[in-house]
mmCIF file of C-alpha atoms in Angstrom:
data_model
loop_
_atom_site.group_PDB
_atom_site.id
_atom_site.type_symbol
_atom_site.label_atom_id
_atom_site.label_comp_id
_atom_site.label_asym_id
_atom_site.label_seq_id
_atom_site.Cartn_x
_atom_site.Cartn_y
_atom_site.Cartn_z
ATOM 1 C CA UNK Z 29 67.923 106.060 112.732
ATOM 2 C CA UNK Z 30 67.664 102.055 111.580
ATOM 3 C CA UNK Z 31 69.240 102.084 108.835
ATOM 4 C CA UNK Z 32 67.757 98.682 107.426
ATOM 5 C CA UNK Z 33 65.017 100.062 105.301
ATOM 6 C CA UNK Z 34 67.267 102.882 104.107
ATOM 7 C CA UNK Z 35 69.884 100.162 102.736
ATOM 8 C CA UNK Z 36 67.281 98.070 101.291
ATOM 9 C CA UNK Z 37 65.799 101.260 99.377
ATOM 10 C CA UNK Z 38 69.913 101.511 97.409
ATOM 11 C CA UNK Z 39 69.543 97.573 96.929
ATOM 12 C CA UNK Z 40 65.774 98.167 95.188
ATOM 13 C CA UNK Z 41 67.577 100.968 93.104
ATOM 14 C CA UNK Z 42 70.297 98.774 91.851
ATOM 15 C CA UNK Z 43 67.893 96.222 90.433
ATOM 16 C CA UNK Z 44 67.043 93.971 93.196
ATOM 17 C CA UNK Z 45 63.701 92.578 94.419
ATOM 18 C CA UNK Z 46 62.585 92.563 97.714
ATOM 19 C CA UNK Z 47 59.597 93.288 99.699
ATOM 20 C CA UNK Z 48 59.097 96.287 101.342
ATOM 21 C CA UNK Z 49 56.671 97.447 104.050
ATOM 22 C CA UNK Z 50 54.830 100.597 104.709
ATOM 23 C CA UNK Z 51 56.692 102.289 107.168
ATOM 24 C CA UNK Z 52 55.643 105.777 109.550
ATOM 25 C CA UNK Z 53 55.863 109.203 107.926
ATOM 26 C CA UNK Z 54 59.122 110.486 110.436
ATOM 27 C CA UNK Z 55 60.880 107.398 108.749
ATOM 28 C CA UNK Z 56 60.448 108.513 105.792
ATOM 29 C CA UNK Z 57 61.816 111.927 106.605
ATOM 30 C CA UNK Z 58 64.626 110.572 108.053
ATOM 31 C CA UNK Z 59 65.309 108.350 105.006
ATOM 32 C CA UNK Z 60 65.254 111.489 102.980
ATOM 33 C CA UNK Z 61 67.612 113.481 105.465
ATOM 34 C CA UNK Z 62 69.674 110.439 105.517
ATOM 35 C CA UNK Z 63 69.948 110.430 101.119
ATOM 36 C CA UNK Z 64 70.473 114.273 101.725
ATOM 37 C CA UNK Z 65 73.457 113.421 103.882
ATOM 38 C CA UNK Z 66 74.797 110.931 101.869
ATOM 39 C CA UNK Z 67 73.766 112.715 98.254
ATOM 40 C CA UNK Z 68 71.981 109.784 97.324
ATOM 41 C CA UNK Z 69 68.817 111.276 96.785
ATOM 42 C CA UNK Z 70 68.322 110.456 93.270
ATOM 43 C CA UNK Z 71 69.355 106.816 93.725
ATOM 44 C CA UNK Z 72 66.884 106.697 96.747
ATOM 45 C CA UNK Z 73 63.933 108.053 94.814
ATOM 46 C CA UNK Z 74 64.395 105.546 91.803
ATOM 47 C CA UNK Z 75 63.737 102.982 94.121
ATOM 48 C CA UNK Z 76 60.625 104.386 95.641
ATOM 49 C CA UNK Z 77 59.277 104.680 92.276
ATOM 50 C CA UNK Z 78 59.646 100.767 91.856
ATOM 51 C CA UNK Z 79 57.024 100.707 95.072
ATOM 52 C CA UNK Z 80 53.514 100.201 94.997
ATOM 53 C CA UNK Z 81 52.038 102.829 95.781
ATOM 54 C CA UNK Z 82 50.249 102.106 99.164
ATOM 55 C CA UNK Z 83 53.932 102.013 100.372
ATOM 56 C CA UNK Z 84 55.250 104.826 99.098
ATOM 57 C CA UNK Z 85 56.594 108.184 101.342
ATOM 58 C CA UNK Z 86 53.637 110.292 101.516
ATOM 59 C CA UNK Z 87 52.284 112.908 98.453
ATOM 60 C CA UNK Z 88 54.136 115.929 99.959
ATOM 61 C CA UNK Z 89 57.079 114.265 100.746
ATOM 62 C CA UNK Z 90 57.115 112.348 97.326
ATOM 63 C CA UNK Z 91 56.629 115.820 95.271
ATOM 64 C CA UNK Z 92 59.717 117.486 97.525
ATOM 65 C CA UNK Z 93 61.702 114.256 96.589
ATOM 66 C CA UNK Z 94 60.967 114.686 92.754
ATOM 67 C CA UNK Z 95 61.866 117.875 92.829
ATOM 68 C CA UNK Z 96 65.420 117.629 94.166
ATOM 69 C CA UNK Z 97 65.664 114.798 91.652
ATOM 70 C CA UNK Z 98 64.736 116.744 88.516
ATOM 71 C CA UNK Z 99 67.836 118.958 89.467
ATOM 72 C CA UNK Z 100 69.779 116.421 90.009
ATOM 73 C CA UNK Z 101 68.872 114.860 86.266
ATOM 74 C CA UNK Z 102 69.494 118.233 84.975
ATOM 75 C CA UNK Z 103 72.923 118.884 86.408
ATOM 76 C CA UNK Z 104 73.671 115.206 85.771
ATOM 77 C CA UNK Z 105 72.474 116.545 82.030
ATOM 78 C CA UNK Z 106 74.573 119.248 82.040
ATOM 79 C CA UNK Z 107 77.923 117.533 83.529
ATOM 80 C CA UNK Z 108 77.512 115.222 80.437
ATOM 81 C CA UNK Z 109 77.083 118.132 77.578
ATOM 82 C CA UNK Z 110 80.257 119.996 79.561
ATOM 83 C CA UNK Z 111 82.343 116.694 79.977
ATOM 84 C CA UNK Z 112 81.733 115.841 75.839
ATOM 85 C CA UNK Z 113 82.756 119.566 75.633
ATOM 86 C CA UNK Z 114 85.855 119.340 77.432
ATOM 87 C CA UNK Z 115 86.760 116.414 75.265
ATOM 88 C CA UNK Z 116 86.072 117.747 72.070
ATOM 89 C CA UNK Z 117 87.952 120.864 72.882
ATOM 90 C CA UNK Z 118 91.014 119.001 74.248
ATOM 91 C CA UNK Z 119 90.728 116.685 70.925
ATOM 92 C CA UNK Z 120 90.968 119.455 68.751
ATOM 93 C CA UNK Z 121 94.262 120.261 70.175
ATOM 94 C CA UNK Z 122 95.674 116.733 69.651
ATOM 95 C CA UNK Z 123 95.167 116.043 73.317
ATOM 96 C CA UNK Z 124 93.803 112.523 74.765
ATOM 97 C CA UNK Z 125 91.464 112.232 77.714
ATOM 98 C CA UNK Z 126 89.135 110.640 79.622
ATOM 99 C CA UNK Z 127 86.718 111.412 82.502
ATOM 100 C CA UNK Z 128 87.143 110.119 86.203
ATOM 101 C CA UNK Z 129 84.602 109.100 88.429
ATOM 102 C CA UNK Z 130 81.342 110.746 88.328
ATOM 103 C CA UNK Z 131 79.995 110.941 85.333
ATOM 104 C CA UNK Z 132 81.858 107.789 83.858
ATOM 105 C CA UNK Z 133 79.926 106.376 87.170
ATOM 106 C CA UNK Z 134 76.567 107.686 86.641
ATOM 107 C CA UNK Z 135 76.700 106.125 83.200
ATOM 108 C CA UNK Z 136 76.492 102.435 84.492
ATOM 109 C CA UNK Z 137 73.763 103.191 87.427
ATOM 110 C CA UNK Z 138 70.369 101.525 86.568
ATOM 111 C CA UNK Z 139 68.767 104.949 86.391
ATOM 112 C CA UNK Z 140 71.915 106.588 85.056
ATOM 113 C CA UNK Z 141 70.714 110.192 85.700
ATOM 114 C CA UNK Z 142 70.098 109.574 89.301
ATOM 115 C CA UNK Z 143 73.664 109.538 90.586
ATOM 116 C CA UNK Z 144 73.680 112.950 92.357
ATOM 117 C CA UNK Z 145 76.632 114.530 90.291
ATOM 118 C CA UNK Z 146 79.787 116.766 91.840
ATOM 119 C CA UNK Z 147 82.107 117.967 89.631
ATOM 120 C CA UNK Z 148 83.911 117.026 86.247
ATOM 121 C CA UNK Z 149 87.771 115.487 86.792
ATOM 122 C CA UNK Z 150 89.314 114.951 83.307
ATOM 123 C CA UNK Z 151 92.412 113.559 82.746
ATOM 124 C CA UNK Z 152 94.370 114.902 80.137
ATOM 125 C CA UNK Z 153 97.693 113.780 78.729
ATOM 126 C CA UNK Z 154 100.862 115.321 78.872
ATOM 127 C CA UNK Z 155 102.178 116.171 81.999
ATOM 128 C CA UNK Z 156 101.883 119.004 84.261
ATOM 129 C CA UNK Z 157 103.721 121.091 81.716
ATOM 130 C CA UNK Z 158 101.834 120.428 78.377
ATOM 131 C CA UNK Z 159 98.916 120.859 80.443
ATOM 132 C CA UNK Z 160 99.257 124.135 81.580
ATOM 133 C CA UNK Z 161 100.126 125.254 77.860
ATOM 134 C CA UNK Z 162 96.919 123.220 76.959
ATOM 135 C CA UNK Z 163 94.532 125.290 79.250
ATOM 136 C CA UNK Z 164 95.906 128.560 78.066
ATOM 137 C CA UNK Z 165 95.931 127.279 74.857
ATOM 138 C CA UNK Z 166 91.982 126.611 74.496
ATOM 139 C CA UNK Z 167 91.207 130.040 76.866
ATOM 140 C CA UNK Z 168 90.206 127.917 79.924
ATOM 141 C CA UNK Z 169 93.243 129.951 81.824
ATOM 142 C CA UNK Z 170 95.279 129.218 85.085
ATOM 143 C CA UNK Z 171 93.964 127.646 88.612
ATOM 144 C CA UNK Z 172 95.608 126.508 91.559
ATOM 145 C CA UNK Z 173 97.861 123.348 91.004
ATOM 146 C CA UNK Z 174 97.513 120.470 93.744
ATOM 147 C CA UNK Z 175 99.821 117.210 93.458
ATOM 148 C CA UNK Z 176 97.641 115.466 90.575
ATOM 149 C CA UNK Z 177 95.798 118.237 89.434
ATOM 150 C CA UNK Z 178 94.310 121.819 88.074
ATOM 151 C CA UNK Z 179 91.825 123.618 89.695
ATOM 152 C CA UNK Z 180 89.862 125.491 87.469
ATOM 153 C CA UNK Z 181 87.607 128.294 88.338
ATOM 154 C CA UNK Z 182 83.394 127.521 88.378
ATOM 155 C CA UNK Z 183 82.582 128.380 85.286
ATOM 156 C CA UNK Z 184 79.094 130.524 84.239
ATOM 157 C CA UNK Z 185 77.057 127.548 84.187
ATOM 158 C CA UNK Z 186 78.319 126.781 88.005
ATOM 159 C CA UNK Z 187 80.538 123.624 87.052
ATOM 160 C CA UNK Z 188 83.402 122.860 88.607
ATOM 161 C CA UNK Z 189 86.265 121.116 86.658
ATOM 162 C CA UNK Z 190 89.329 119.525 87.981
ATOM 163 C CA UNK Z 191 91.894 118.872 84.972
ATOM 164 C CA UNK Z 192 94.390 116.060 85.977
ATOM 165 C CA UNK Z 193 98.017 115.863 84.377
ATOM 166 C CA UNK Z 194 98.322 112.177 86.767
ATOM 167 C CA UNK Z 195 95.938 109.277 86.133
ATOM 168 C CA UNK Z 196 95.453 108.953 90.131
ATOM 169 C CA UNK Z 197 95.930 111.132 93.396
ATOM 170 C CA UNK Z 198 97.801 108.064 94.114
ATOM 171 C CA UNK Z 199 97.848 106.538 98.076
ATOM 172 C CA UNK Z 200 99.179 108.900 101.091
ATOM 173 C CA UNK Z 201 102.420 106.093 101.137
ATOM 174 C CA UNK Z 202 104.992 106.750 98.488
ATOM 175 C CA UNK Z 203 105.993 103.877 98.217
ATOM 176 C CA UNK Z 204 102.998 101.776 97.487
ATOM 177 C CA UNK Z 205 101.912 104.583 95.124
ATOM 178 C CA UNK Z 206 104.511 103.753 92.735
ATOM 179 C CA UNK Z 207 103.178 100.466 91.975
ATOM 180 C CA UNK Z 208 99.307 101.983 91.811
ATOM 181 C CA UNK Z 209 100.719 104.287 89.647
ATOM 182 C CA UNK Z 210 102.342 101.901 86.867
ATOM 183 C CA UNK Z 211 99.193 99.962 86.877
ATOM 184 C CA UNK Z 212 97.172 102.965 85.904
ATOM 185 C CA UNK Z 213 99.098 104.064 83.508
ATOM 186 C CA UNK Z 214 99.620 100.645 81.888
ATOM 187 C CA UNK Z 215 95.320 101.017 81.596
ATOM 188 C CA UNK Z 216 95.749 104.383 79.795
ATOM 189 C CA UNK Z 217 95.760 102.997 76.294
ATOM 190 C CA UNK Z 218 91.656 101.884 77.008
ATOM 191 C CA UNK Z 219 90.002 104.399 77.137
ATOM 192 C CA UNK Z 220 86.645 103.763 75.837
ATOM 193 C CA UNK Z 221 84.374 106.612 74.216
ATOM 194 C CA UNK Z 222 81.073 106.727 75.676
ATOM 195 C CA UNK Z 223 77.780 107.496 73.753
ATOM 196 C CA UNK Z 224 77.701 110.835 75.859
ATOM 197 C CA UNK Z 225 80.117 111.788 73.953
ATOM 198 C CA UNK Z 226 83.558 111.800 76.344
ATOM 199 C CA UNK Z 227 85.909 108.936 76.865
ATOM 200 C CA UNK Z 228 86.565 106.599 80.067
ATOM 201 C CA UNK Z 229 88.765 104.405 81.297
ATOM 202 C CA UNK Z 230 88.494 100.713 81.143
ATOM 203 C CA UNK Z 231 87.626 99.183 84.354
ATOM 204 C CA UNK Z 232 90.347 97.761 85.639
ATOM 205 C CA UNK Z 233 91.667 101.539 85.838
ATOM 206 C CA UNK Z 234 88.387 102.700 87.512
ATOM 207 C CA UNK Z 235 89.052 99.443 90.116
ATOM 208 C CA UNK Z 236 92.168 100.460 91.300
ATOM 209 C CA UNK Z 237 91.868 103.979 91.135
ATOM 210 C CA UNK Z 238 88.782 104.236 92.725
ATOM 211 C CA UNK Z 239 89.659 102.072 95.682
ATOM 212 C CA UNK Z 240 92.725 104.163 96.396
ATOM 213 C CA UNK Z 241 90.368 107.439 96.449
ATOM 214 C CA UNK Z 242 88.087 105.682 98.976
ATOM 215 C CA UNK Z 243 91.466 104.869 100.803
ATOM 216 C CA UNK Z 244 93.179 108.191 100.790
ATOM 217 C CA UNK Z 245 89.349 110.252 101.892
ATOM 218 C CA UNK Z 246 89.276 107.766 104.497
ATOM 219 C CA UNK Z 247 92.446 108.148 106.103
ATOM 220 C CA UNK Z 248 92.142 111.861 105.357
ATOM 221 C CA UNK Z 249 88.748 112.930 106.896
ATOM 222 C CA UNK Z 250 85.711 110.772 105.613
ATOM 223 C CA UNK Z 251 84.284 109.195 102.501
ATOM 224 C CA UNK Z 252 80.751 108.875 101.489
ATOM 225 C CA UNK Z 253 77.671 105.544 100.879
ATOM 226 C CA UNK Z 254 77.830 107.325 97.345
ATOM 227 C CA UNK Z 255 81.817 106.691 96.548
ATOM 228 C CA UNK Z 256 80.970 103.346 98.033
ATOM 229 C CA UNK Z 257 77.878 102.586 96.154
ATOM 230 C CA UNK Z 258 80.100 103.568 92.883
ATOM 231 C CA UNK Z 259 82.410 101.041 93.863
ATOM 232 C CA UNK Z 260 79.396 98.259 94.165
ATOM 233 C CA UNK Z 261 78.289 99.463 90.379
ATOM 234 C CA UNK Z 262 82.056 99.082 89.152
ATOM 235 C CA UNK Z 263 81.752 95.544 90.801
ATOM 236 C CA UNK Z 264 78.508 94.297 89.389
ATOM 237 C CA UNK Z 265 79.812 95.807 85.436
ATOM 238 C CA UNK Z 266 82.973 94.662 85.788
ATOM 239 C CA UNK Z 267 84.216 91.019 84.292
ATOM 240 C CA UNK Z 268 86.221 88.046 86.285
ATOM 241 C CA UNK Z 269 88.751 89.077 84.101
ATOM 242 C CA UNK Z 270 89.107 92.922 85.354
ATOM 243 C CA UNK Z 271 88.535 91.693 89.633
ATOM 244 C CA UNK Z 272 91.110 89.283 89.062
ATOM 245 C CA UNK Z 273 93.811 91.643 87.285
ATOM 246 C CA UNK Z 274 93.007 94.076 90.350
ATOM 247 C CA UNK Z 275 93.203 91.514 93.178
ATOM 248 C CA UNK Z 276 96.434 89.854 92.272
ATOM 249 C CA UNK Z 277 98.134 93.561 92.405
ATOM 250 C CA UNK Z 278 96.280 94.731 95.725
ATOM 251 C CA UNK Z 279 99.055 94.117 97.770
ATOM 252 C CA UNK Z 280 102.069 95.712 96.068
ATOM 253 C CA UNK Z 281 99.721 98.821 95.055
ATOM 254 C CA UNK Z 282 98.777 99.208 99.747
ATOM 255 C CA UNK Z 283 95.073 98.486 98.851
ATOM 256 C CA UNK Z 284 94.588 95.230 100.689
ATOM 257 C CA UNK Z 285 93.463 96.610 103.923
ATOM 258 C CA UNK Z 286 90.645 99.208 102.274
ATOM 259 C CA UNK Z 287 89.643 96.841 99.946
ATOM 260 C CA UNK Z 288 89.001 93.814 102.972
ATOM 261 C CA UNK Z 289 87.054 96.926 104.275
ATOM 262 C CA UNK Z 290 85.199 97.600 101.565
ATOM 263 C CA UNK Z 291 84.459 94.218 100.606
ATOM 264 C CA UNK Z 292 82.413 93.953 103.847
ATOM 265 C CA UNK Z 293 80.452 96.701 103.662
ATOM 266 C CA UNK Z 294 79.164 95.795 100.472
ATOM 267 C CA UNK Z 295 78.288 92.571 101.104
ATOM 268 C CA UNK Z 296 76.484 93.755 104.267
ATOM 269 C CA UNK Z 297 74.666 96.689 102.900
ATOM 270 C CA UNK Z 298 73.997 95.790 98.853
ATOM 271 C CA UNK Z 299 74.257 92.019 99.177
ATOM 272 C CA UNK Z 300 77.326 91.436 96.863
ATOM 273 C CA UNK Z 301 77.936 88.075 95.462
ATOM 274 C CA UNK Z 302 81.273 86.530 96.418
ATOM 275 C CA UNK Z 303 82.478 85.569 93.381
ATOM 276 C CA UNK Z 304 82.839 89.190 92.613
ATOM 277 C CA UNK Z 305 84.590 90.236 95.404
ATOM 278 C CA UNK Z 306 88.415 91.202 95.045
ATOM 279 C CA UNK Z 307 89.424 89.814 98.583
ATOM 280 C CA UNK Z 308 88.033 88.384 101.911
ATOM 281 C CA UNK Z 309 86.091 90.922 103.497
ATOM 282 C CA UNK Z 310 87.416 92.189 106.962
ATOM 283 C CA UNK Z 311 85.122 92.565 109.593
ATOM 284 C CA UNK Z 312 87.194 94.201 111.881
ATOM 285 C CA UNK Z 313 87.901 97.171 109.204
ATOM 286 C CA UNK Z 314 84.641 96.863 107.971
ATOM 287 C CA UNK Z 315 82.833 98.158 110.598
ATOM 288 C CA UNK Z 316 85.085 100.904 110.836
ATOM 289 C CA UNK Z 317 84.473 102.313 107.556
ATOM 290 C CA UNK Z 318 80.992 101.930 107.784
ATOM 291 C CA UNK Z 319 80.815 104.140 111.085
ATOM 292 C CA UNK Z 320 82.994 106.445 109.330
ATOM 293 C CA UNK Z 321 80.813 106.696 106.167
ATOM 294 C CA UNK Z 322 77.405 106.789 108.189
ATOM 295 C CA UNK Z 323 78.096 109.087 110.763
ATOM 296 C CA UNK Z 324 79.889 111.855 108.722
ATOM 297 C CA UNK Z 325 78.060 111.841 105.542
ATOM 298 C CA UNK Z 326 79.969 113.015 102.027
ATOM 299 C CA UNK Z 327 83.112 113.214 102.408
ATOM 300 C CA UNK Z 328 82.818 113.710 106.301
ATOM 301 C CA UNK Z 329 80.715 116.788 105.536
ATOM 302 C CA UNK Z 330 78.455 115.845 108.354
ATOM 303 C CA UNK Z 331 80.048 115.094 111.138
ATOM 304 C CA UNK Z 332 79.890 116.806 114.337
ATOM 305 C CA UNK Z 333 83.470 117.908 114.195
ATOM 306 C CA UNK Z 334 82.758 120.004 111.136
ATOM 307 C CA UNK Z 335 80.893 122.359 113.775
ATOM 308 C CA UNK Z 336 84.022 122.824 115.706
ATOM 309 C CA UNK Z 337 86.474 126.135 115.254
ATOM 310 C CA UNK Z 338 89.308 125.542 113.754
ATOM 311 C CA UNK Z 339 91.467 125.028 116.613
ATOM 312 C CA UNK Z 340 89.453 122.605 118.202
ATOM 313 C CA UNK Z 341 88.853 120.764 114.736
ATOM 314 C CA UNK Z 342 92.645 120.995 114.070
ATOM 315 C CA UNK Z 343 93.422 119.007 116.953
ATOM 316 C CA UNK Z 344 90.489 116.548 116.777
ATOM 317 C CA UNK Z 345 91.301 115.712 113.259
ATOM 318 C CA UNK Z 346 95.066 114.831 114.101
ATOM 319 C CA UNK Z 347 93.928 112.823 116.681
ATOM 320 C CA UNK Z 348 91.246 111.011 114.542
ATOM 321 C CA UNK Z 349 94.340 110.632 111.979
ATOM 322 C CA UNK Z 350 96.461 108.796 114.555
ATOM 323 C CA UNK Z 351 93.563 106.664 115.914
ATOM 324 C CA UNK Z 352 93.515 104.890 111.865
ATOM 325 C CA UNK Z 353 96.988 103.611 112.452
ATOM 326 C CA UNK Z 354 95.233 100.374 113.353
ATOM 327 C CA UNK Z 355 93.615 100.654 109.875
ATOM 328 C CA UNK Z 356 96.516 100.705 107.367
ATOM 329 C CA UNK Z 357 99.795 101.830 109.309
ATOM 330 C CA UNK Z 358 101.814 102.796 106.177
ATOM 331 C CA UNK Z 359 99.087 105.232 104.978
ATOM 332 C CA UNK Z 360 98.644 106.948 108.252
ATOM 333 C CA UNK Z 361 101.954 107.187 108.727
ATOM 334 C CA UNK Z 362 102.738 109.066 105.582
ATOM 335 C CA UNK Z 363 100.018 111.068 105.913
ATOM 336 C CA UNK Z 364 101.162 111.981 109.014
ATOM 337 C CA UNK Z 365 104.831 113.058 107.790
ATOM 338 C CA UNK Z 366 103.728 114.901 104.967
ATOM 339 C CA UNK Z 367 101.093 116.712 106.788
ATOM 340 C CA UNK Z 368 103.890 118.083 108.812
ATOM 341 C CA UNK Z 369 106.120 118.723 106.080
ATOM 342 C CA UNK Z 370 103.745 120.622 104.195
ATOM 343 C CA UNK Z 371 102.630 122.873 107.701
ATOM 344 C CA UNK Z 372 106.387 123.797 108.292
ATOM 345 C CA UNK Z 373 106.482 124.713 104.133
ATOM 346 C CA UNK Z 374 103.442 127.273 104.844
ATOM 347 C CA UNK Z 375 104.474 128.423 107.932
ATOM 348 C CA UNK Z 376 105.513 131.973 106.111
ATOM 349 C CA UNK Z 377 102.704 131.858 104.329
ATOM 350 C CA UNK Z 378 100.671 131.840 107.386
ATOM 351 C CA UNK Z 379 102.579 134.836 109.159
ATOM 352 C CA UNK Z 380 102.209 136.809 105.848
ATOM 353 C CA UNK Z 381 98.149 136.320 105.407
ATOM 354 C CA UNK Z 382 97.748 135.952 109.719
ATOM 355 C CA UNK Z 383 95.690 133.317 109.246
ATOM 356 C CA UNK Z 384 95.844 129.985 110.867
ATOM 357 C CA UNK Z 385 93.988 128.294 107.840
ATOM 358 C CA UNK Z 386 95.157 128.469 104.387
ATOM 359 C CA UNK Z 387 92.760 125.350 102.881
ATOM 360 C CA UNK Z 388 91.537 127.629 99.820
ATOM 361 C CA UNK Z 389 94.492 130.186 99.783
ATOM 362 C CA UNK Z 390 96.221 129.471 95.632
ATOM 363 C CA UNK Z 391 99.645 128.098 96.332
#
């Protein structure tokens, strides 16, 4: 597929003006696979909207395309109601929070329902500890516990919520994460409440969190044009003030090398002025990323290794792994060692459940 009308469709949806030509109906079907892949259908189809008609996607394909997009406002709908829910509950309880990523994201879009929505990650204070005693407290009960956060189980209305006792993941490299992790917590004191009815975090937070998400998926498997695209929103809504607060701390927080990366895709996919850019983009790691994000879809959902078994995908992915040491060394390299130490930890786990994968087994 060209990809040139397909980028020029997320530049229409984020307010810009530019012609566009009719193009042949299997284009337009592979524009639509392509916003499937990507879950950026929503964002996609408020663009064709903008387009006179004579150059929109044909009827059938148009009334397909609405739709998926009328679920995707209605989930987006619902992720609000649930997210001002989750607030409210955790306020009642003397508990701050705020919400991460998606729907803080979808807030600022243009069309701020089209976003196609994932699930809820709330931050709430306290520590791992208080946390726990929170959940039981308000009847939302256990879930499994990664490094930054708690799993909860889908709820009735199928929404998935991740409740996070840390501000951030933080990067695969310890050491840099340190850093990353004073800075967000030194943000934690801005949290702004939204009309939806949940708080967010100012955007300095959402700068240097966000970029260290894109960082860790991307050494890890494969990121998405929608985690990107979030990052070109934050961009455009964010003040000289907040890029230059996150650029002066890029290198002691490892996110120079993602962000050079990142910095060049946007300017060569949504056209992003250079005065609001947080570094020089770098070609060289530009490219890379971008072949990552289009050939494997969300979160690397996509890509032909995901057809694999697991042996053959277990191998293929440490090789991939190694391969990004030309990317960011540090972050590869931790990844690397606390892969291992983590596959030597579950070793007896493995023997006890005979399985060779444990990726949704509760630890």
């Amino acid at each position: 597929m060209h990809y040139e009308n397909f980028y020029k469709l997320l530049r229409i949806a984020c307010g810009n003006e530019e012609p566009f030509a009719k193009v042949p109906d299997d284009e337009w079907l592979a524009i639509y696979d392509e916003a499937t892949r990507q879950m950026v259908l929503g964002v996609v189809y408020s663009a064709l909207r903008k387009l006179p008609r004579d150059v929109q996607p044909p009827m059938e394909i148009m009334f397909q395309w609405a739709s998926e997009v009328e679920n995707i406002k209605g989930f987006n709908e619902l992720l609000n109601a649930e997210a001002a829910r989750y607030t409210q509950m955790f306020a009642e309880i003397g508990m701050h929070t705020f919400i991460l990523k998606g729907p803080a994201n979808a807030r600022l879009y243009p069309d701020a329902f089209s976003r196609q929505p994932g699930d809820i990650d709330i931050w709430v204070e306290g520590g791992l500890k208080k946390v726990r005693a929170a959940l039981e407290k308000t009847g939302l009960g256990k879930g499994p516990v990664s490094g930054h956060h708690i799993h909860l189980p889908t709820d009735e209305k199928g929404v998935i919520v991740e409740v996070h006792f840390k501000p951030s993941s933080g990067n695969w490299n310890p050491i840099s994460s340190i850093p990353l992790q004073k800075f967000l917590k030194a943000q934690l004191a801005d949290a702004v409440l939204t009309p939806e009815g949940f708080y967010v975090p100012n955007m300095k937070f959402s700068l240097a969190m966000q970029l260290s998400h894109i960082l860790r998926h991307f050494v890890e498997g494969g990121i998405g044009l929608r985690q990107i695209m979030d990052y070109y929103i934050l961009l455009e809504k964010s003040t000289d003030e907040d890029r230059c607060a996150v650029a002066e701390r890029l290198k002691p927080m490892g996110l120079c090398h993602i962000a050079g990366a990142v910095m060049w895709f946007l300017q060569n996919v949504f056209e992003l002025d250079g005065d609001k850019m947080l570094c020089e983009p770098d070609e060289f790691r530009g490219k890379w990323l971008m072949g990552v994000v289009m050939e494997g879809g969300n979160f690397g959902r996509y890509g032909a290794d995901e057809k694999m078994n697991f042996v053959l995908r277990w191998f293929k992915k440490r090789i991939f792994i190694f391969k990004r040491l030309k990317f960011d060394f540090w972050e590869v390299f931790w990844r690397s060692v606390l892969y291992w130490l983590q596959f030597v930890e579950d070793v007896p786990l493995r023997m006890k459940l005979r399985k060779l994968s444990i990726r949704n087994v509760p630890r």
